[in-house]
Amino acid sequence: MCTRARRLIVSAAGLLLATQVASAGGRQDRSIPPDQERYVSAQLPNIALTTSTGTATDLQRVANSRPLLLAFVFTRCTGVCSPFLMSWRTADQQMSRRAGVARLVLSFDPRDKPADMAEVARHLGVESDPAWTFGVAAPEDIRRLTQTVGFWYDWDESRQQFDHPAMLAAVRDGRLVRLLITGTVTSGRLDELVREAIGEFIPSYPLPGRARFRCFQYDARSGRITLDWGFGLLLIPVFTVSLSTAIMFAAGARLRRTGQT
Amino acid sequence: MTLVAEPVAVDTYTPRLVRLTFTWVLTALVLFPVLAVLGFLMRVLQAGFLASVPPEWFYAVMTLHGLGMVGLWFVAGMAGISVLLARYVRPTLAVSWIAYGATLAGVLLLLAATLIGRLGVGWYFLYPLPFHSGGTWPGWATASLFAALAIMGVGWTLWAGDLLWAIARRYGLSEALGWQYLRGTGTPEVPPIIIIATVSFIGVLAGLVAAVVVLALVAFEQFTTGFTNDALLIKNLTFYFGHMLVNITMYFGVAMVYEIMPAYTAKPWKSNALVAASWNLVLFLVMFAYLHHLYMDFAQPEWLQVTGQLASYLISVPAAVVTIFSTLVLVYGSETKWKLPSLMLYLGVMGWAIGGVAAVIDSTVAVNSRFHNTLWVPAHFHTYYVMGVVLMILGAVFHLATELSRVSESLASTRAIVTTVGIGGYGFLLMFYLAGVAGVPRRYANYPVEAAQGIFYAKLSLIFIAVLLAGALIYIWETGRRCVRALAV
C-alpha cells in the first residue's frame, strides 16, 4: 500500500476516534428527560444545608437512616414547580404508608433564602409536618448534588426563569434508587417510588390491549397469570419440525423401497 | 521426537468434499483469532486501559464477538459433522456451498452493523433494544443485523435440512434415533454419530423456525401500524433459538468425540440402549432447557420456571454424564495414543463437564437470583465453549488435516499447544469465575468504584488471554499448513 493511502487511513481512523471522544463528553441533552439508567445507584454527596427554620444540617441527618424523597425547585418559578409540589403533596396524603419516609425539597436558586422555602412549606400546608423538610444549600453543593441525580437547570435570560425538569428522586442508604420525572405526581406512581425506596421489588407490566400476540396475560389487580394466544407461537417450532421430519423420513423410506437412494 | 499420524482409509473423502471442508476450516481459522482478539479488547477496556474509547464501542465489539463466536463454532461444527457423516451418508455438497455463501454474506453485514454502525445489542439482540438505540446506532445497522440473521438462517436451514435428508435416505426415523436399541434388537447397527446428528439437526431446525417466527413478528411490527410485539414472547422465542444453537453446537463436538476418539483408543464406541435413550431424552429436554434464561422475568408463570430448572438439571444427565463416563470408560485400560487430536477431544469433554457443572449451578433458581448478570455467566459459557466444544472441534479438525495431509505431528508443538491453551484457558476462566462470585456485573464497559474488583480480574485475565492466544496461533499455524497441504494433495 502506498504511503499516501496509509496516511489517509490513519488520518481517517484518528478523526473517527477524535469524533467519538468529543461526542462522549459535553453537557446533558436538554431535549430529553434525565435518563434514570445512567444515575441509578449513584452515591449522593452529603451536602450541608440550611432548613426553612434556619437549622444547619446535612443530607444524611435529614434522611436519618430513612428512605428519602428529594425534589429540586425554585421559589420564583412561574411554571411547573408549584403544581408539581401540590400534586406531590396531594398524592402523599393519599398514600397508605406515609410513615418512615423523609421528604426533602431543596432550592437550586442561589437567590432563595430559608424564609422563601418556609413560605413554600406554608403554601403546601406542611410547615408543621416533621416528615417534610425544605431547605437551601451552597450553590456549588447544589450543583454537585443535582449532577449526581441527573437534574439540570439553566438560567433563561429572556424569561428571567430557570429551565429545568420536574423530578422526584428516591434515595435509599444514600444512593439513588429511582427517578420519577413528571409534572404531576399521581398516588400510584408515588406509591411505586416509595416502595422502591423502602426496598420492595416493583414489577412493571405492559398496558393491557397493546400487544396482539402475548404469551401470558398478567392481571395486575389479582396478580394472576393466564395463557394467551401468543403462547401458541411458542409451539410452532416443535410442530413444524416434527411434521417436516416425519415427511422427510417417510420420503426417504419411499426412496429406499423403490431403490432410488 | 515426532508423533506419526496413523494413515487411515481416506477414500470416503472425495476431492470436492475435501476442498469444501477445508474452505470452511480455513475461513474459521481466519475468523477465530480475529474474534478472539475482540474478546481480548473487551477485557482491555474493562481493565481500565484505553479509557478514551467510548463505551458504545465496547458494546459494538461485544455484539460482534458474541454473535461471531456463536455463529463461527456452529458452522465449524456443522462442517465437521458433514465431513464425518460422509462416512455413512451422502450430503449434497452444493447445499453446503450455499450455506457458506450465506454465512459470508451474513458476516459482512454483521461487520458493517457493528464496526461501522456501532450496533451494540449483544449476541441475543433482545427485543425491543435493537429498535431503541437512543441515537447510538442508526436504523440501517439494525436492518443489517436482521438481514444477516435472515440470510444466514436460510442458508443454515437448507444445510441442516439437507444433512437430515441425507440421513433419511439411508435410515428410517426410528433407526436414526436408535429405537432398535431401546427395543433390544440392536439391528440394524447405527453409529452414535447418526443418532446424535439426527437429534441435533431436528433441534437446529426447530431453533431456526423459532428465529423465523421472531423475524416475522419483528418485521410485521416494523412494516405495519398499530401492532406491538410482546417482549416476553420474543424473549422466549429468541432464547429458544439462541440456546438451541449453542446447545447443538456442543452436541456436534460430542458427536466428533464419539466418531474420532476410538481411532486413538483402539476400542470401538458403539451405539447401545444407554446411548440411544440418552440422546432421545436430549431431543425432548433441549426443547425446554432454554427456559432458565427467563428466571428473572416475573411475568413468566412459576410452572414454566420450574420446568426450566428441571429440564436444565435433567439434560445434563443423558448428554453430559453419559458421554463423560463413556469417554472415561473408553480411555480406561486402553492403549490410547495421546496425540494432539485425542488430547483435545479428551480435554474438551472434561472442559464440557466443568462448564456444565457451573451451568447447572447457575440454572438453579435460588442461585440464579444472585449470579444472574454477573461474570459467572460468561465464566460458565466460556468454559464449555473455549475449553469444551472448541477443543473438540479443533481436535477433530487437526485429526482430519493430519489424516489427509499426511504431515506428521510434532511433539514439541503439541506440548506447546496443550500447555498454553490449558494454562491460558483456565487462567482466563478463573478470573471470570472469581469476579462472578464477587458479584462483578457482566456487560459493563468500565467498572464503577462499587465493582472495582472487576478491573483487577480483567487485568489479570489479559495475561492469561495472551497465553491462550499464543497457543491458538501455534495451533492455527500447524493446522493451516496441513489444510493447505491437504488441498494441494
mmCIF file with all atom_site columns, N, CA, C and O in Angstrom, chain B residues 58 66 83 165 167 199 208 212 216 252 256 271 279 294 297 307 325 331 337 353 358 365 374 393 423 433 479:
data_model
loop_
_atom_site.group_PDB
_atom_site.id
_atom_site.type_symbol
_atom_site.label_atom_id
_atom_site.label_alt_id
_atom_site.label_comp_id
_atom_site.label_asym_id
_atom_site.label_entity_id
_atom_site.label_seq_id
_atom_site.pdbx_PDB_ins_code
_atom_site.Cartn_x
_atom_site.Cartn_y
_atom_site.Cartn_z
_atom_site.occupancy
_atom_site.B_iso_or_equiv
_atom_site.pdbx_formal_charge
_atom_site.auth_seq_id
_atom_site.auth_comp_id
_atom_site.auth_asym_id
_atom_site.auth_atom_id
_atom_site.pdbx_PDB_model_num
ATOM 1   N N  . PHE B 1 58  ? -17.414 -0.607  23.110 1.00 0.00 ? 58  PHE B N  1
ATOM 2   C CA . PHE B 1 58  ? -17.350 -1.868  23.854 1.00 0.00 ? 58  PHE B CA 1
ATOM 3   C C  . PHE B 1 58  ? -18.542 -2.746  23.481 1.00 0.00 ? 58  PHE B C  1
ATOM 4   O O  . PHE B 1 58  ? -18.396 -3.944  23.211 1.00 0.00 ? 58  PHE B O  1
ATOM 5   N N  . GLY B 1 66  ? -19.672 -11.856 20.337 1.00 0.00 ? 66  GLY B N  1
ATOM 6   C CA . GLY B 1 66  ? -20.648 -12.861 20.746 1.00 0.00 ? 66  GLY B CA 1
ATOM 7   C C  . GLY B 1 66  ? -21.320 -13.537 19.571 1.00 0.00 ? 66  GLY B C  1
ATOM 8   O O  . GLY B 1 66  ? -21.293 -14.771 19.447 1.00 0.00 ? 66  GLY B O  1
ATOM 9   N N  . VAL B 1 83  ? -18.530 -33.660 7.173  1.00 0.00 ? 83  VAL B N  1
ATOM 10  C CA . VAL B 1 83  ? -17.459 -34.484 6.616  1.00 0.00 ? 83  VAL B CA 1
ATOM 11  C C  . VAL B 1 83  ? -17.416 -35.860 7.306  1.00 0.00 ? 83  VAL B C  1
ATOM 12  O O  . VAL B 1 83  ? -17.168 -36.883 6.660  1.00 0.00 ? 83  VAL B O  1
ATOM 13  N N  . TRP B 1 165 ? -31.866 -34.898 5.538  1.00 0.00 ? 165 TRP B N  1
ATOM 14  C CA . TRP B 1 165 ? -32.407 -35.611 4.373  1.00 0.00 ? 165 TRP B CA 1
ATOM 15  C C  . TRP B 1 165 ? -31.444 -36.727 3.950  1.00 0.00 ? 165 TRP B C  1
ATOM 16  O O  . TRP B 1 165 ? -31.869 -37.832 3.582  1.00 0.00 ? 165 TRP B O  1
ATOM 17  N N  . ILE B 1 167 ? -29.508 -38.382 5.922  1.00 0.00 ? 167 ILE B N  1
ATOM 18  C CA . ILE B 1 167 ? -29.692 -39.479 6.892  1.00 0.00 ? 167 ILE B CA 1
ATOM 19  C C  . ILE B 1 167 ? -30.995 -40.224 6.573  1.00 0.00 ? 167 ILE B C  1
ATOM 20  O O  . ILE B 1 167 ? -31.045 -41.461 6.585  1.00 0.00 ? 167 ILE B O  1
ATOM 21  N N  . VAL B 1 199 ? -30.645 -36.136 16.154 1.00 0.00 ? 199 VAL B N  1
ATOM 22  C CA . VAL B 1 199 ? -31.184 -35.323 17.257 1.00 0.00 ? 199 VAL B CA 1
ATOM 23  C C  . VAL B 1 199 ? -30.789 -33.853 17.062 1.00 0.00 ? 199 VAL B C  1
ATOM 24  O O  . VAL B 1 199 ? -31.611 -32.936 17.191 1.00 0.00 ? 199 VAL B O  1
ATOM 25  N N  . LEU B 1 208 ? -34.150 -22.753 14.319 1.00 0.00 ? 208 LEU B N  1
ATOM 26  C CA . LEU B 1 208 ? -34.205 -21.827 13.183 1.00 0.00 ? 208 LEU B CA 1
ATOM 27  C C  . LEU B 1 208 ? -35.649 -21.429 12.862 1.00 0.00 ? 208 LEU B C  1
ATOM 28  O O  . LEU B 1 208 ? -35.902 -20.286 12.460 1.00 0.00 ? 208 LEU B O  1
ATOM 29  N N  . VAL B 1 212 ? -37.294 -17.694 12.652 1.00 0.00 ? 212 VAL B N  1
ATOM 30  C CA . VAL B 1 212 ? -38.174 -17.213 11.581 1.00 0.00 ? 212 VAL B CA 1
ATOM 31  C C  . VAL B 1 212 ? -39.396 -16.515 12.188 1.00 0.00 ? 212 VAL B C  1
ATOM 32  O O  . VAL B 1 212 ? -39.814 -15.447 11.731 1.00 0.00 ? 212 VAL B O  1
ATOM 33  N N  . ALA B 1 216 ? -40.397 -12.685 11.614 1.00 0.00 ? 216 ALA B N  1
ATOM 34  C CA . ALA B 1 216 ? -41.707 -12.347 11.057 1.00 0.00 ? 216 ALA B CA 1
ATOM 35  C C  . ALA B 1 216 ? -42.442 -11.366 11.967 1.00 0.00 ? 216 ALA B C  1
ATOM 36  O O  . ALA B 1 216 ? -43.011 -10.369 11.492 1.00 0.00 ? 216 ALA B O  1
ATOM 37  N N  . PHE B 1 252 ? -22.545 -31.263 18.430 1.00 0.00 ? 252 PHE B N  1
ATOM 38  C CA . PHE B 1 252 ? -21.701 -31.538 17.264 1.00 0.00 ? 252 PHE B CA 1
ATOM 39  C C  . PHE B 1 252 ? -20.305 -31.961 17.737 1.00 0.00 ? 252 PHE B C  1
ATOM 40  O O  . PHE B 1 252 ? -19.712 -32.916 17.227 1.00 0.00 ? 252 PHE B O  1
ATOM 41  N N  . MET B 1 256 ? -18.314 -35.632 17.325 1.00 0.00 ? 256 MET B N  1
ATOM 42  C CA . MET B 1 256 ? -16.948 -35.800 16.811 1.00 0.00 ? 256 MET B CA 1
ATOM 43  C C  . MET B 1 256 ? -16.116 -36.669 17.748 1.00 0.00 ? 256 MET B C  1
ATOM 44  O O  . MET B 1 256 ? -15.305 -37.479 17.308 1.00 0.00 ? 256 MET B O  1
ATOM 45  N N  . SER B 1 271 ? -23.057 -47.839 19.412 1.00 0.00 ? 271 SER B N  1
ATOM 46  C CA . SER B 1 271 ? -24.343 -47.434 19.991 1.00 0.00 ? 271 SER B CA 1
ATOM 47  C C  . SER B 1 271 ? -24.882 -48.565 20.858 1.00 0.00 ? 271 SER B C  1
ATOM 48  O O  . SER B 1 271 ? -24.612 -49.743 20.585 1.00 0.00 ? 271 SER B O  1
ATOM 49  N N  . TRP B 1 279 ? -29.765 -39.840 24.132 1.00 0.00 ? 279 TRP B N  1
ATOM 50  C CA . TRP B 1 279 ? -29.906 -38.820 23.092 1.00 0.00 ? 279 TRP B CA 1
ATOM 51  C C  . TRP B 1 279 ? -31.365 -38.571 22.721 1.00 0.00 ? 279 TRP B C  1
ATOM 52  O O  . TRP B 1 279 ? -31.713 -37.467 22.325 1.00 0.00 ? 279 TRP B O  1
ATOM 53  N N  . LEU B 1 294 ? -34.955 -17.195 31.514 1.00 0.00 ? 294 LEU B N  1
ATOM 54  C CA . LEU B 1 294 ? -36.062 -16.273 31.815 1.00 0.00 ? 294 LEU B CA 1
ATOM 55  C C  . LEU B 1 294 ? -36.459 -16.275 33.282 1.00 0.00 ? 294 LEU B C  1
ATOM 56  O O  . LEU B 1 294 ? -37.565 -15.864 33.629 1.00 0.00 ? 294 LEU B O  1
ATOM 57  N N  . ASP B 1 297 ? -37.756 -13.052 34.687 1.00 0.00 ? 297 ASP B N  1
ATOM 58  C CA . ASP B 1 297 ? -38.980 -12.473 34.128 1.00 0.00 ? 297 ASP B CA 1
ATOM 59  C C  . ASP B 1 297 ? -40.161 -12.883 34.997 1.00 0.00 ? 297 ASP B C  1
ATOM 60  O O  . ASP B 1 297 ? -40.678 -13.991 34.877 1.00 0.00 ? 297 ASP B O  1
ATOM 61  N N  . THR B 1 307 ? -40.242 -25.874 35.230 1.00 0.00 ? 307 THR B N  1
ATOM 62  C CA . THR B 1 307 ? -39.921 -26.720 34.072 1.00 0.00 ? 307 THR B CA 1
ATOM 63  C C  . THR B 1 307 ? -38.496 -26.432 33.588 1.00 0.00 ? 307 THR B C  1
ATOM 64  O O  . THR B 1 307 ? -37.736 -27.350 33.275 1.00 0.00 ? 307 THR B O  1
ATOM 65  N N  . PHE B 1 325 ? -18.781 -40.237 31.221 1.00 0.00 ? 325 PHE B N  1
ATOM 66  C CA . PHE B 1 325 ? -18.426 -41.558 31.752 1.00 0.00 ? 325 PHE B CA 1
ATOM 67  C C  . PHE B 1 325 ? -18.017 -42.509 30.633 1.00 0.00 ? 325 PHE B C  1
ATOM 68  O O  . PHE B 1 325 ? -17.085 -43.299 30.790 1.00 0.00 ? 325 PHE B O  1
ATOM 69  N N  . VAL B 1 331 ? -11.318 -44.686 27.564 1.00 0.00 ? 331 VAL B N  1
ATOM 70  C CA . VAL B 1 331 ? -9.883  -44.440 27.729 1.00 0.00 ? 331 VAL B CA 1
ATOM 71  C C  . VAL B 1 331 ? -9.276  -45.395 28.759 1.00 0.00 ? 331 VAL B C  1
ATOM 72  O O  . VAL B 1 331 ? -8.142  -45.853 28.608 1.00 0.00 ? 331 VAL B O  1
ATOM 73  N N  . LYS B 1 337 ? -3.433  -43.588 22.202 1.00 0.00 ? 337 LYS B N  1
ATOM 74  C CA . LYS B 1 337 ? -2.335  -42.806 21.635 1.00 0.00 ? 337 LYS B CA 1
ATOM 75  C C  . LYS B 1 337 ? -2.662  -41.346 21.922 1.00 0.00 ? 337 LYS B C  1
ATOM 76  O O  . LYS B 1 337 ? -3.583  -40.789 21.329 1.00 0.00 ? 337 LYS B O  1
ATOM 77  N N  . ALA B 1 353 ? -17.541 -30.845 30.989 1.00 0.00 ? 353 ALA B N  1
ATOM 78  C CA . ALA B 1 353 ? -18.024 -31.269 32.309 1.00 0.00 ? 353 ALA B CA 1
ATOM 79  C C  . ALA B 1 353 ? -17.907 -30.125 33.309 1.00 0.00 ? 353 ALA B C  1
ATOM 80  O O  . ALA B 1 353 ? -18.855 -29.836 34.061 1.00 0.00 ? 353 ALA B O  1
ATOM 81  N N  . ALA B 1 358 ? -20.837 -25.706 36.259 1.00 0.00 ? 358 ALA B N  1
ATOM 82  C CA . ALA B 1 358 ? -21.049 -24.269 36.515 1.00 0.00 ? 358 ALA B CA 1
ATOM 83  C C  . ALA B 1 358 ? -22.397 -23.824 35.961 1.00 0.00 ? 358 ALA B C  1
ATOM 84  O O  . ALA B 1 358 ? -23.075 -22.975 36.554 1.00 0.00 ? 358 ALA B O  1
ATOM 85  N N  . VAL B 1 365 ? -32.676 -21.827 40.401 1.00 0.00 ? 365 VAL B N  1
ATOM 86  C CA . VAL B 1 365 ? -33.361 -20.535 40.562 1.00 0.00 ? 365 VAL B CA 1
ATOM 87  C C  . VAL B 1 365 ? -32.779 -19.734 41.730 1.00 0.00 ? 365 VAL B C  1
ATOM 88  O O  . VAL B 1 365 ? -32.473 -18.544 41.588 1.00 0.00 ? 365 VAL B O  1
ATOM 89  N N  . THR B 1 374 ? -23.990 -11.564 36.487 1.00 0.00 ? 374 THR B N  1
ATOM 90  C CA . THR B 1 374 ? -22.636 -11.355 36.999 1.00 0.00 ? 374 THR B CA 1
ATOM 91  C C  . THR B 1 374 ? -21.687 -12.057 36.023 1.00 0.00 ? 374 THR B C  1
ATOM 92  O O  . THR B 1 374 ? -22.122 -12.750 35.095 1.00 0.00 ? 374 THR B O  1
ATOM 93  N N  . ILE B 1 393 ? -13.891 -29.499 18.525 1.00 0.00 ? 393 ILE B N  1
ATOM 94  C CA . ILE B 1 393 ? -13.925 -29.232 17.080 1.00 0.00 ? 393 ILE B CA 1
ATOM 95  C C  . ILE B 1 393 ? -12.499 -29.080 16.543 1.00 0.00 ? 393 ILE B C  1
ATOM 96  O O  . ILE B 1 393 ? -12.154 -29.653 15.496 1.00 0.00 ? 393 ILE B O  1
ATOM 97  N N  . ILE B 1 423 ? -3.147  -23.629 30.373 1.00 0.00 ? 423 ILE B N  1
ATOM 98  C CA . ILE B 1 423 ? -2.874  -22.597 31.391 1.00 0.00 ? 423 ILE B CA 1
ATOM 99  C C  . ILE B 1 423 ? -3.624  -21.307 31.051 1.00 0.00 ? 423 ILE B C  1
ATOM 100 O O  . ILE B 1 423 ? -4.311  -20.721 31.895 1.00 0.00 ? 423 ILE B O  1
ATOM 101 N N  . TYR B 1 433 ? -14.712 -16.503 36.865 1.00 0.00 ? 433 TYR B N  1
ATOM 102 C CA . TYR B 1 433 ? -15.418 -17.157 37.981 1.00 0.00 ? 433 TYR B CA 1
ATOM 103 C C  . TYR B 1 433 ? -15.252 -16.353 39.282 1.00 0.00 ? 433 TYR B C  1
ATOM 104 O O  . TYR B 1 433 ? -16.220 -16.106 39.997 1.00 0.00 ? 433 TYR B O  1
ATOM 105 N N  . THR B 1 479 ? -2.256  -26.364 11.937 1.00 0.00 ? 479 THR B N  1
ATOM 106 C CA . THR B 1 479 ? -3.419  -26.895 11.205 1.00 0.00 ? 479 THR B CA 1
ATOM 107 C C  . THR B 1 479 ? -3.526  -26.270 9.820  1.00 0.00 ? 479 THR B C  1
ATOM 108 O O  . THR B 1 479 ? -3.816  -26.965 8.837  1.00 0.00 ? 479 THR B O  1
#
